Coordinates of C-alpha atoms and ligand atoms in Angstrom, one line a residue:
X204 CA -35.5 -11.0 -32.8
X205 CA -36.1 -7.8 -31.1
X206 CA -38.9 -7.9 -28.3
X207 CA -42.2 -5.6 -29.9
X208 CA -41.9 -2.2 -28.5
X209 CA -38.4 -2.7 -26.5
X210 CA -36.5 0.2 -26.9
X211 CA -33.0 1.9 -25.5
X212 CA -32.0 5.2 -24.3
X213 CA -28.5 6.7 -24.9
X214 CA -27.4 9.6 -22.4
X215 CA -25.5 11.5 -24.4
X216 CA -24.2 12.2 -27.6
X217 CA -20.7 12.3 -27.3
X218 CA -17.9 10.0 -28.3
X219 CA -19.2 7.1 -26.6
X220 CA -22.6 8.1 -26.9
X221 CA -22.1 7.7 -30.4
X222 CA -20.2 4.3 -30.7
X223 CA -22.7 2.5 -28.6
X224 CA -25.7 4.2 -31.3
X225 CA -23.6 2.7 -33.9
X226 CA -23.7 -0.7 -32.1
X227 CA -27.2 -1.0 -31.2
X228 CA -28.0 -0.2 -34.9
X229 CA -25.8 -2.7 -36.5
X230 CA -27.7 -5.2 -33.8
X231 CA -31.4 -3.9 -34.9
X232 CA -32.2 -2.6 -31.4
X233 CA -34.0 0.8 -30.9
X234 CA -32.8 3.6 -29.3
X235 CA -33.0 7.0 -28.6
X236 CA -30.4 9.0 -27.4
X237 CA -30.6 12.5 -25.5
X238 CA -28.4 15.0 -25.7
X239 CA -28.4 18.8 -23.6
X240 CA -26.9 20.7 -26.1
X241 CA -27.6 21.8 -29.8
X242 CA -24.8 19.7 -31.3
X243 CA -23.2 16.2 -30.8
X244 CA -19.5 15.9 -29.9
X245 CA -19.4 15.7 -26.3
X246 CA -16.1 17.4 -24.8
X247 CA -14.4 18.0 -28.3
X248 CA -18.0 20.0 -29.1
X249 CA -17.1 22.0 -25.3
X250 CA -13.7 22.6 -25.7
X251 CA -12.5 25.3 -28.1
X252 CA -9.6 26.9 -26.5
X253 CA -6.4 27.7 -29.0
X254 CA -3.9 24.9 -29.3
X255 CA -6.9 22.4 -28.3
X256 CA -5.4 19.2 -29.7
X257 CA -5.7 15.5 -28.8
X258 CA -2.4 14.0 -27.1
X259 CA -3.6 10.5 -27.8
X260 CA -1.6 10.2 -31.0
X261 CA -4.9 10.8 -34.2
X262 CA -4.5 7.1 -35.6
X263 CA -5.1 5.4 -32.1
X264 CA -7.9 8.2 -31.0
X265 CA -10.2 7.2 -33.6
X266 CA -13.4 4.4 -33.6
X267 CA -12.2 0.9 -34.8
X268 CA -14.5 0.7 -37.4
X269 CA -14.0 4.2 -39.1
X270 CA -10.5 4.6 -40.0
X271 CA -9.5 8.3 -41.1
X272 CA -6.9 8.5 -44.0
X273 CA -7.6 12.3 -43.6
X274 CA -5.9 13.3 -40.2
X275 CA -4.0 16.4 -40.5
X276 CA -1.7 15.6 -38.0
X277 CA -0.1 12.9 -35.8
X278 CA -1.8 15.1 -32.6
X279 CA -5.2 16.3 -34.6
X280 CA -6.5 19.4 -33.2
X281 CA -10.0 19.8 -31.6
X282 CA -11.9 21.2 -34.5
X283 CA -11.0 18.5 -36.3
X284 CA -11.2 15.4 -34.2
X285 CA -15.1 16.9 -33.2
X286 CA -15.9 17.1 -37.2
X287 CA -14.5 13.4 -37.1
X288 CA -17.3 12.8 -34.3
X289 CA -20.1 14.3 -36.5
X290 CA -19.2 13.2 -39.6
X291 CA -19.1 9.3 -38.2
X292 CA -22.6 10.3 -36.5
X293 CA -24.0 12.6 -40.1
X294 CA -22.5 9.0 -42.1
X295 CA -24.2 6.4 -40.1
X296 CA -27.9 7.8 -39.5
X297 CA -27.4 8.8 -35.8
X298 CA -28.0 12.4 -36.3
X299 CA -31.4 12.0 -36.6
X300 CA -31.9 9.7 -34.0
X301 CA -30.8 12.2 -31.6
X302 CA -33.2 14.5 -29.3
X303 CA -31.1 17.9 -29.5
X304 CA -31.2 20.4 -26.5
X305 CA -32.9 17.6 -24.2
X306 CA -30.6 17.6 -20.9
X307 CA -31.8 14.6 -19.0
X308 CA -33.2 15.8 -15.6
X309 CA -34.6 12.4 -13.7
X310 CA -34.3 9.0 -14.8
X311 CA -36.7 6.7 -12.6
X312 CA -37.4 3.2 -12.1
X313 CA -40.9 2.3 -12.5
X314 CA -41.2 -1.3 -12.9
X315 CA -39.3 -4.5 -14.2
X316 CA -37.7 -3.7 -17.5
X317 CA -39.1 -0.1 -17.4
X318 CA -37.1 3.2 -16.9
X319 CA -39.3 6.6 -17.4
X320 CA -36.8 9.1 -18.2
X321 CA -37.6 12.9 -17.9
X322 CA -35.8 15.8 -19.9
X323 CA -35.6 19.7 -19.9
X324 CA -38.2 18.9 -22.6
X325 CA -40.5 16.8 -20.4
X326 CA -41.8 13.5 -20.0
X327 CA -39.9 11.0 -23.2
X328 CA -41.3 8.1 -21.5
X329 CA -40.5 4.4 -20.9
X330 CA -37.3 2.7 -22.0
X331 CA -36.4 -0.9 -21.3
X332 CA -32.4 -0.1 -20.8
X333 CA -31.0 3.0 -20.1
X334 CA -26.9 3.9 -21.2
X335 CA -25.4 6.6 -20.0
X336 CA -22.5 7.8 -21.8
X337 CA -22.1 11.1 -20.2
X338 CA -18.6 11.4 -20.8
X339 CA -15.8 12.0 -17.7
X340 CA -14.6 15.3 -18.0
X341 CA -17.6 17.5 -18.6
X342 CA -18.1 19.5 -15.0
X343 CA -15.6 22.7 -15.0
X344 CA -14.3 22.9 -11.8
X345 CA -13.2 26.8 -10.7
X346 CA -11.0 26.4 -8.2
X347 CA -11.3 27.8 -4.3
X348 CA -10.2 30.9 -4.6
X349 CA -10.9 34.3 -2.5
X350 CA -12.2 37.0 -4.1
X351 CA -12.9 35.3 -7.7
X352 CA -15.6 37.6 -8.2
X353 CA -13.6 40.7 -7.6
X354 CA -12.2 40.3 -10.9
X355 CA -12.7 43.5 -13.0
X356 CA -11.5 41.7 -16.2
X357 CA -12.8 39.1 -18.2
X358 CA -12.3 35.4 -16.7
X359 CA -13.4 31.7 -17.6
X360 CA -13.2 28.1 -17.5
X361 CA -10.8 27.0 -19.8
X362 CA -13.5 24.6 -21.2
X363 CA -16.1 27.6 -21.6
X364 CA -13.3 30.0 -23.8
X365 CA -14.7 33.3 -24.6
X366 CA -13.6 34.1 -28.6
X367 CA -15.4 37.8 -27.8
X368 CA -12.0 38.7 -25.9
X369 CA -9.0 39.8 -28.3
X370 CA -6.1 38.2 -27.4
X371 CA -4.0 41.2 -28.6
X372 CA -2.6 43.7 -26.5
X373 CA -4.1 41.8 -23.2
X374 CA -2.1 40.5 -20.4
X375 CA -3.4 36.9 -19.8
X376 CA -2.9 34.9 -16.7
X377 CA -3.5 31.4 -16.6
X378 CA -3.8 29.5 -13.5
X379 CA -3.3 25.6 -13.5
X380 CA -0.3 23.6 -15.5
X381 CA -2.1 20.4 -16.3
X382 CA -2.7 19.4 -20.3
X383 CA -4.9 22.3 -20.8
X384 CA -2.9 24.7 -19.6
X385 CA 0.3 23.6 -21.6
X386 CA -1.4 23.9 -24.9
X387 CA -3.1 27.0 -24.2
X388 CA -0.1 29.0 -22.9
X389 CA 2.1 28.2 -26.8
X390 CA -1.2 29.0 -28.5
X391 CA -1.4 32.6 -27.2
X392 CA 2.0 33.6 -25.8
X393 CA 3.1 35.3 -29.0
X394 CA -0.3 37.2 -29.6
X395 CA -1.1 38.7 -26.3
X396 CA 0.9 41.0 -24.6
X397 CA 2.1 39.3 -21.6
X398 CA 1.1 36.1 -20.1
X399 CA 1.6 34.8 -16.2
X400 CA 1.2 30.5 -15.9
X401 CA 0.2 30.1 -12.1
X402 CA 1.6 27.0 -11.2
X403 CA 1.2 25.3 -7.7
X404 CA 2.4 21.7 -9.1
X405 CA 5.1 21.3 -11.8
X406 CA 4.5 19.0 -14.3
X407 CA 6.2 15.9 -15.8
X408 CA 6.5 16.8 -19.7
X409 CA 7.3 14.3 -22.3
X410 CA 8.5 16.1 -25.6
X411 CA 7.2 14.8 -28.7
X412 CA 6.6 16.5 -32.0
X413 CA 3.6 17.1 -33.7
X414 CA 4.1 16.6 -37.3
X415 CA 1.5 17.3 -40.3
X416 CA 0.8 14.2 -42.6
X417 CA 2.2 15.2 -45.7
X418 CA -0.9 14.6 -48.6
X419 CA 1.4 11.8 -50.2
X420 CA 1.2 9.7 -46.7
X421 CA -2.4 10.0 -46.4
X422 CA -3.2 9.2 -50.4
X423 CA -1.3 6.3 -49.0
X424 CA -3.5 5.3 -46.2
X425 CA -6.4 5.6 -48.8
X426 CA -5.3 3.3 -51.1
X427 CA -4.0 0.8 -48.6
X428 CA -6.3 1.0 -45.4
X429 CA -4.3 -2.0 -44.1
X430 CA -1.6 0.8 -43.2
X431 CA -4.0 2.5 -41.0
X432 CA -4.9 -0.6 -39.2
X433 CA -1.2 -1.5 -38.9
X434 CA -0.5 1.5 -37.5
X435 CA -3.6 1.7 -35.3
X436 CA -2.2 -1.7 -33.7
X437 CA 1.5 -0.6 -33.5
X438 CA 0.2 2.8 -31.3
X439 CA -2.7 0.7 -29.4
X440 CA 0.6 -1.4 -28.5
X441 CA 2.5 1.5 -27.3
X442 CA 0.1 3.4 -25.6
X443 CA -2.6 0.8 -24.1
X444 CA -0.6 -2.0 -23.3
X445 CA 3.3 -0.8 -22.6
X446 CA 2.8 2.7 -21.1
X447 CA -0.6 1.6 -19.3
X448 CA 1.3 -1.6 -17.6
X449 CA 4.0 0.6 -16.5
X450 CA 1.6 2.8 -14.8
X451 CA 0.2 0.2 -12.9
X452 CA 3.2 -1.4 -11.9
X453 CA 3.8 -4.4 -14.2
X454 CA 6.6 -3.1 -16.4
X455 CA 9.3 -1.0 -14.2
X456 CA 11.9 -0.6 -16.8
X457 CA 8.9 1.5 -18.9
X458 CA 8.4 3.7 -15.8
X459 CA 12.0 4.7 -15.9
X460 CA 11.8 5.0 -19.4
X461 CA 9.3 7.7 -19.2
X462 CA 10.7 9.1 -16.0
X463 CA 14.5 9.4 -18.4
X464 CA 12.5 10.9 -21.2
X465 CA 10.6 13.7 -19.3
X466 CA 14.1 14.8 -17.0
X467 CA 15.7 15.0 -20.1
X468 CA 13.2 17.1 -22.3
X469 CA 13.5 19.2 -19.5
X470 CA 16.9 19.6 -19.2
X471 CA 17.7 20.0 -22.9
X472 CA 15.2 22.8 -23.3
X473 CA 14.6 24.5 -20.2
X474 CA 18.3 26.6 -20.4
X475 CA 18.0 28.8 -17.0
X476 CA 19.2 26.4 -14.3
X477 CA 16.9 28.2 -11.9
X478 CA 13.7 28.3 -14.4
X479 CA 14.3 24.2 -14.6
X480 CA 14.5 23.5 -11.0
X481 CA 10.9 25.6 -10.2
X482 CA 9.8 23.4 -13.4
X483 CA 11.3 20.4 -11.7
X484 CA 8.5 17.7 -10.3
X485 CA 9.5 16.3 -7.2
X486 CA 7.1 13.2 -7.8
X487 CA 7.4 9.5 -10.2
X488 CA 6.7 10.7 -14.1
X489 CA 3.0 9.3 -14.8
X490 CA 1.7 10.0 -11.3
X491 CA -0.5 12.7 -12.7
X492 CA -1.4 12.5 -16.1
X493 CA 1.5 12.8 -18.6
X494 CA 1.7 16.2 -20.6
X495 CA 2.8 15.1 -24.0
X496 CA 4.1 18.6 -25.6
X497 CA 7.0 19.9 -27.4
X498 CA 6.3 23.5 -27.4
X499 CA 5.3 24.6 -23.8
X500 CA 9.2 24.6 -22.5
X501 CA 10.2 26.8 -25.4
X502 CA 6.6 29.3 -24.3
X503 CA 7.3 29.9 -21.2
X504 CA 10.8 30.8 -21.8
X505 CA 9.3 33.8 -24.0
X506 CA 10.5 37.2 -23.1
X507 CA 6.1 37.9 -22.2
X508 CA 5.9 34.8 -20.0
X509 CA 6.2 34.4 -16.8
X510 CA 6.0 31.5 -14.6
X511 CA 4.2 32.6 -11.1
X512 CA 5.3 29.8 -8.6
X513 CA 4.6 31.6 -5.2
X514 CA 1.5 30.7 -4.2
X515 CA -2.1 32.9 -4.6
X516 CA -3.2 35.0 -2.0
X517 CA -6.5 36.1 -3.6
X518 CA -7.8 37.6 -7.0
X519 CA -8.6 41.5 -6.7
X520 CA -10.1 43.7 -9.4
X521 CA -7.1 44.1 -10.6
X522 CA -5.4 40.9 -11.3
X523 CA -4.0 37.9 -9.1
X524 CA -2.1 38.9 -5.4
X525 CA 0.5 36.0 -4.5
X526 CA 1.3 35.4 -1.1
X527 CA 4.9 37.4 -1.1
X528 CA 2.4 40.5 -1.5
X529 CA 2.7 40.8 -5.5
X530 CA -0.1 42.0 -7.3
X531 CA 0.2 40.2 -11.1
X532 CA -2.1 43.1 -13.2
X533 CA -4.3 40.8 -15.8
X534 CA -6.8 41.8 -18.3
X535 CA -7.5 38.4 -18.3
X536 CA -7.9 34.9 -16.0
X537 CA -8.3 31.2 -17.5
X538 CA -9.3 29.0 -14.9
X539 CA -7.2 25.9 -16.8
X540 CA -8.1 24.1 -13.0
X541 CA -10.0 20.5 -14.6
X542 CA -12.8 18.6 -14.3
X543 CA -14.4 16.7 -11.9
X544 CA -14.2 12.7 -13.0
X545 CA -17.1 11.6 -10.6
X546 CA -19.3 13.9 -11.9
X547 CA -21.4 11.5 -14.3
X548 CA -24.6 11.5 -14.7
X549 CA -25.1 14.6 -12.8
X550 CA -26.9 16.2 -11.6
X551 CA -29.5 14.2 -13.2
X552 CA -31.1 12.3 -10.6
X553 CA -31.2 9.0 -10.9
X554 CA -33.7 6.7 -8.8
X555 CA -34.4 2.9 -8.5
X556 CA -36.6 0.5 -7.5
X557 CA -37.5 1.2 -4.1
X558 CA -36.7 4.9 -4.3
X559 CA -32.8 4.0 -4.0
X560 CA -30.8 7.2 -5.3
X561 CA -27.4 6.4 -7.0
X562 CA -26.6 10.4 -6.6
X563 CA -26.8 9.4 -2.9
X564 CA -25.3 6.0 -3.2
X565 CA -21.8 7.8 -5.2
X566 CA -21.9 10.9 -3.0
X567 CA -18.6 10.6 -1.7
X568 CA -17.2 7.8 -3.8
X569 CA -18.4 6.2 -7.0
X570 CA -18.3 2.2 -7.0
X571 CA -19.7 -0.1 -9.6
X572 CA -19.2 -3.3 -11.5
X573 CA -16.2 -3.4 -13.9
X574 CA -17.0 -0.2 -15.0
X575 CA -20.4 -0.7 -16.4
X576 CA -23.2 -1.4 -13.8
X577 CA -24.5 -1.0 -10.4
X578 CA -26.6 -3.2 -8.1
X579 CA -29.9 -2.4 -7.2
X580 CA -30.1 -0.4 -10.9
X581 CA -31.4 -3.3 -13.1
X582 CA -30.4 -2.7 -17.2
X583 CA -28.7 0.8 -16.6
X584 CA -25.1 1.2 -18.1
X585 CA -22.4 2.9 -18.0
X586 CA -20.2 3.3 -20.7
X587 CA -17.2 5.1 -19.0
X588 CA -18.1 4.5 -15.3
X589 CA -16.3 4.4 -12.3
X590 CA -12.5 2.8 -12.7
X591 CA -12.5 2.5 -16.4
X592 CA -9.0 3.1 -17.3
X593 CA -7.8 6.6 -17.6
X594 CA -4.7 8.1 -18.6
X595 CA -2.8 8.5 -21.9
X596 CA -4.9 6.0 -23.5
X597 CA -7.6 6.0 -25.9
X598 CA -10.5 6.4 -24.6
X599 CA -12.4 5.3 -27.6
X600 CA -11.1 2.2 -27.3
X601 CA -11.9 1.6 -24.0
X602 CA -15.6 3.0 -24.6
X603 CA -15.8 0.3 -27.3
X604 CA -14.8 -2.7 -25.1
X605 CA -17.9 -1.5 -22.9
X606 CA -20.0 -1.0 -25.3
X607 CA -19.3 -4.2 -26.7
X608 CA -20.0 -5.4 -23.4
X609 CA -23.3 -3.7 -22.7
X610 CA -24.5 -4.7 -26.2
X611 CA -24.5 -8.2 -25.3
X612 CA -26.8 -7.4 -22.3
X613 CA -28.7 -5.5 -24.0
X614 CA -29.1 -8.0 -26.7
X615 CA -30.7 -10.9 -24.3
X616 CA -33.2 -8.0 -22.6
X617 CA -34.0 -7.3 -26.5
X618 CA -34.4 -11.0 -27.3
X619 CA -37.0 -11.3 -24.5
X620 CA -34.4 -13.8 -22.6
X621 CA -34.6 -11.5 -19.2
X622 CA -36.5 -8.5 -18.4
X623 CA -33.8 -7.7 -16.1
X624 CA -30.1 -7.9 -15.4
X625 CA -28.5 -6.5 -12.9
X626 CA -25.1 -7.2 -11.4
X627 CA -25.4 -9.0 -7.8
X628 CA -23.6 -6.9 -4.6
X629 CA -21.2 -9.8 -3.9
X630 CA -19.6 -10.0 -7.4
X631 CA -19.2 -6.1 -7.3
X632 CA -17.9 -6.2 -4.1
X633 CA -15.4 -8.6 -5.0
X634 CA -14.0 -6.4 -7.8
X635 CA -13.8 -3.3 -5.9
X636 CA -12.3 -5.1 -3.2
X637 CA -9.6 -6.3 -5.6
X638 CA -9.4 -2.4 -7.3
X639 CA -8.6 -1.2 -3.6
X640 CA -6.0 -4.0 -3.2
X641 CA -4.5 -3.6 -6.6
X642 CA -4.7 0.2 -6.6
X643 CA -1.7 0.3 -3.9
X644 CA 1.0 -1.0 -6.7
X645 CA 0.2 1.5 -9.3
X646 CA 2.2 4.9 -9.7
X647 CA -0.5 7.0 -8.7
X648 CA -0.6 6.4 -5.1
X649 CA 3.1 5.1 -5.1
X650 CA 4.2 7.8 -7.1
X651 CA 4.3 11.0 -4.5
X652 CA 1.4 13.2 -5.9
X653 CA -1.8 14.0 -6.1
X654 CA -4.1 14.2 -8.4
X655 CA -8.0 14.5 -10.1
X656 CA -7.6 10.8 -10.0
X657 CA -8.6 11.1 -6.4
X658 CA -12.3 11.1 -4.8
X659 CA -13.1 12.5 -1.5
X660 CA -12.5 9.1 0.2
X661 CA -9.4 8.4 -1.7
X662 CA -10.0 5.6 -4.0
X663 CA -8.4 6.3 -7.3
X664 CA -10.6 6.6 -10.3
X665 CA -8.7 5.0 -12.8
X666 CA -7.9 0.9 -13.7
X667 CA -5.0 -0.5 -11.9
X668 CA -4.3 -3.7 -14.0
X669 CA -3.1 -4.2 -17.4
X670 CA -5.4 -2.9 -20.4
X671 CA -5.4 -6.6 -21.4
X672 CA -6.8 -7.5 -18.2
X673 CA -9.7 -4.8 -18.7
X674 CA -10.2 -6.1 -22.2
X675 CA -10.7 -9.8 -21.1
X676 CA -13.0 -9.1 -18.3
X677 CA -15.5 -7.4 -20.7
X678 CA -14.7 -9.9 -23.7
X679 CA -18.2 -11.8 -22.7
X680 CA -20.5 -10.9 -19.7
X681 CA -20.4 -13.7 -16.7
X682 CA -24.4 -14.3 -16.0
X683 CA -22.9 -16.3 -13.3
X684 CA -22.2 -12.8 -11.7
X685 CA -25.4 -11.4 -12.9
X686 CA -29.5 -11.5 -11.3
X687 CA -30.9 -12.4 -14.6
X688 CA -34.7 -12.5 -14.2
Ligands
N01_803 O1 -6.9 19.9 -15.7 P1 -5.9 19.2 -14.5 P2 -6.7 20.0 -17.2 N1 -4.8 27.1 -7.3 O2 -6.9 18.8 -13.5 C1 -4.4 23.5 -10.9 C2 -7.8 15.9 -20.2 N2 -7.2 16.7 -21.3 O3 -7.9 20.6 -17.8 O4 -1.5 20.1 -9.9 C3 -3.9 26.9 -8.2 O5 -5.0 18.2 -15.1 C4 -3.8 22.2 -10.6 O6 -2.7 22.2 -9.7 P3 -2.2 20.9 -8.9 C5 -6.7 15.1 -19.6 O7 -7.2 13.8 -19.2 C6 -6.9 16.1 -22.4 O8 -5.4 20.5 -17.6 O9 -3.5 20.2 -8.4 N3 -3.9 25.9 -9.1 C7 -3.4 21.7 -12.0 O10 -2.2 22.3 -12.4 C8 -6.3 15.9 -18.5 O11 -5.6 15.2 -17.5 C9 -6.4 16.8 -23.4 O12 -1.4 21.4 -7.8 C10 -4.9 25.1 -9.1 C11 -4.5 22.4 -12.9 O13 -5.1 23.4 -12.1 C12 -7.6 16.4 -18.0 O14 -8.3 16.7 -19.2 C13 -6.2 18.1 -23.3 C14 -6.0 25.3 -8.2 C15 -5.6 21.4 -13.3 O15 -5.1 20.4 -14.1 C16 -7.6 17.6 -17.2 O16 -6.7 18.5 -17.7 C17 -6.6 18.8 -22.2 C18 -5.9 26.3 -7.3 N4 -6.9 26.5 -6.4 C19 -7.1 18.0 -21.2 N5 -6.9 24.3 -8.5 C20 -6.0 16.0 -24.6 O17 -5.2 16.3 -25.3 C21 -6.4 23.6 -9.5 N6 -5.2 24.0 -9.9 C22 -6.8 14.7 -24.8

């Protein structure tokens, strides 16, 4: 039985935001959930550059309780997969428990078991738990460039696209070669009329098609949903357990594996000896983020592309100057530069008991327990915090072993059993103690690169076990590890 007037807030109505909705309302427990823009969707709402598509195969990047016969294709593009993320939200009654255009500004503590949270719309009162499922990448970073602003064209974020600009007759540059990048550059290469990749790191490609479902496959899937679920296993297999313990060092014979498959997409479709050795990566496959594509080798070996490897000087009024003195003429600059993963919250503030500020306690590195709680922050989670595993997985699936996680907290503050629970310092010591230890075995710090995985202090954002180990530790929450008052 819920507690009279106990209620929840959800930060944020994206993916996750929307899973743990779906949870709460299957276990009776109010909520409310905020969201700063006009629409739900999160990053696949943001996001509408061409070639957008998932590279988490569609069957795997989906919620475990909503199977889609419908996919289009094995890699679904963005339009889609967010009309997937509204259509589950439309279906299941969220929608209209969501507070539209409401960016959270301050979330305060203001006494046991009570959170006031403030908004761009004002004051939305007390909550008894807060849950912030603000997604990862969701701050554009622009990189550190001189003279950005000297730009006479049109430039942007890759993650802000401006559909006012014809692509047509316009020579594009694109600076940055991680996933974005690599689906943006075969998306336009053969409408604009000239396009320059500015790459400072090559990447590690792995080269597999993207095929359409033919209608007879996905009748098939409707009749027998079993075939879904079979198939959602087989890729969860693949992708969250195989590839994620090779990254992390328990399964060396994978590593290779993927380090064999990406030198040799390379070499069979990268034909100019020298064009392959500037595409070469002189760091361990899986270091940074794999880029799973089959058509960026054959785009930039398109008579209008050009791969810019010296390094940039500045950006003038009239397009990008490399250090050998070049000046690259562009209509046109897409800052394909990332995100920043520590973001959050912010830049709400948020502020506990005591006046304690978590914006000042993660300034320079983000710590917290398993993933989904800090000390000194009674009943407010994270779905998708600090070192939740990142990397060619679903990241569904991981939001919905934290949710399923969080719901059980949230369940016994519901129930009346505590007003508060909040996860002691010495149990979230111990696991970040362990993450730092463990962190040296995996392929992104053995592997020779560097990456957004990194914070300023440089612990590595992501999980360094087995997905199996992350799913056991959330399976039930230890009280034991707990102050439950
Ligand atoms: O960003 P990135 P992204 N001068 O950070 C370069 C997810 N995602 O938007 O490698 C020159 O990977 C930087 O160079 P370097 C996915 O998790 C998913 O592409 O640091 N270059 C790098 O090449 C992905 O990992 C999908 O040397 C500069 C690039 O910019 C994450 O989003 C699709 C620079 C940034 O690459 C981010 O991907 C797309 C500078 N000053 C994205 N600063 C899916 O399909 C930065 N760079 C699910």
């Amino acid at each position: 039985m819920t507690r009279k007037s106990f209620r929840v807030a959800i930060i944020g109505a994206g993916a996750s935001g929307i899973a743990m909705a779906v949870s709460l309302q299957k276990a009776a427990i109010p909520f409310v959930i905020f969201e700063r823009a006009a629409d739900v969707g999160g990053t696949w709402r943001d996001n509408t550059y061409p070639g957008l598509a998932c590279d988490v195969p569609s069957h795997l990047y989906r919620y475990s309780f909503a199977p889609n016969p419908d996919w289009t294709h094995e890699y679904s593009p963005g339009a889609e997969i967010h009309r997937y993320f509204r259509g589950v939200a439309e279906t299941r009654g969220i929608l209209e428990r969501v507070r539209f255009s409401s960016e959270v500004l301050r979330i305060a503590y203001e006494e046991a078991g009570e959170w006031r949270i403030e908004t761009t719309q004002g004051d939305q009162g007390q909550f008894n738990a807060v849950i912030l499922a603000t997604g990862i990448l969701h701050k554009p970073v622009l990189p550190q460039i001189e003279g950005r602003d000297d730009f006479a064209g049109v430039s942007f974020h890759s993650s802000k696209w401006n559909h006012d600009v014809q692509l047509a007759g316009k020579r594009f540059g694109i600076i940055g070669t991680g996933s974005t990048a690599t689906q943006i550059l075969p998306a336009i290469v053969d409408k604009v009329a000239a396009v320059s990749l500015f790459q400072r790191t090559p990447q590690w490609i792995i080269g597999v098609p993207n095929n359409p479902f033919p209608e007879e496959k996905k009748a098939a899937f409707r009749e027998n949903p079993e075939k879904m679920q079979s198939l959602y296993e087989y890729l969860n297999d693949i992708f969250n357990q195989r590839f994620a313990s090779a990254l992390v060092g328990e399964n060396d014979e994978g590593l290779a594996e993927i380090a064999r498959l990406c030198r040799e997409n390379l070499e069979k479709n990268v034909h100019d000896p020298e064009l392959r050795r500037r595409l070469t990566p002189s760091y361990q496959a899986g270091c940074k983020r794999l880029i799973v594509s089959d058509k960026f080798y054959p785009a930039i070996q398109r008579p209008n592309a050009h791969l810019v490897d010296t390094p940039i000087q500045r950006i003038e009024a009239g397009g990008v100057r490399t250090k050998d003195g070049k000046l690259h003429e562009l209509d046109v600059i897409v800052y394909a530069t990332g995100f920043d993963p520590f973001a959050f919250f912010r830049p709400a503030e948020i502020v506990g008991p005591g006046g304690a500020s978590l914006n000042e306690r993660w300034k320079d590195s983000c710590r917290a327990y398993r993933s989904v709680a800090v000390p000194g922050f009674p009943n407010l989670f994270f779905v998708g915090g600090p070192n939740s595993p990142i990397g060619n997985f679903s990241y569904l699936r991981t939001a919905e072993v934290q949710i399923g996680f969080i719901e059980q907290l949230v369940a016994e503050l519901a129930a009346g059993t505590y007003k508060e629970l909040e996860p002691t310092q010495e149990a979230t010591d111990k696991f970040n103690a362990e993450i730092t230890s463990a962190m040296k075995d995996t392929v992104w710090v053995t592997g020779g690169c560097t990456s957004w995985y990194y914070d300023k202090q440089g612990n590595v954002v992501s999980w360094p076990w087995t997905y199996a180990r992350f799913e056991a530790g959330l399976k039930h929450p230890r009280l034991e590890e707990f102050h439950a008052r």
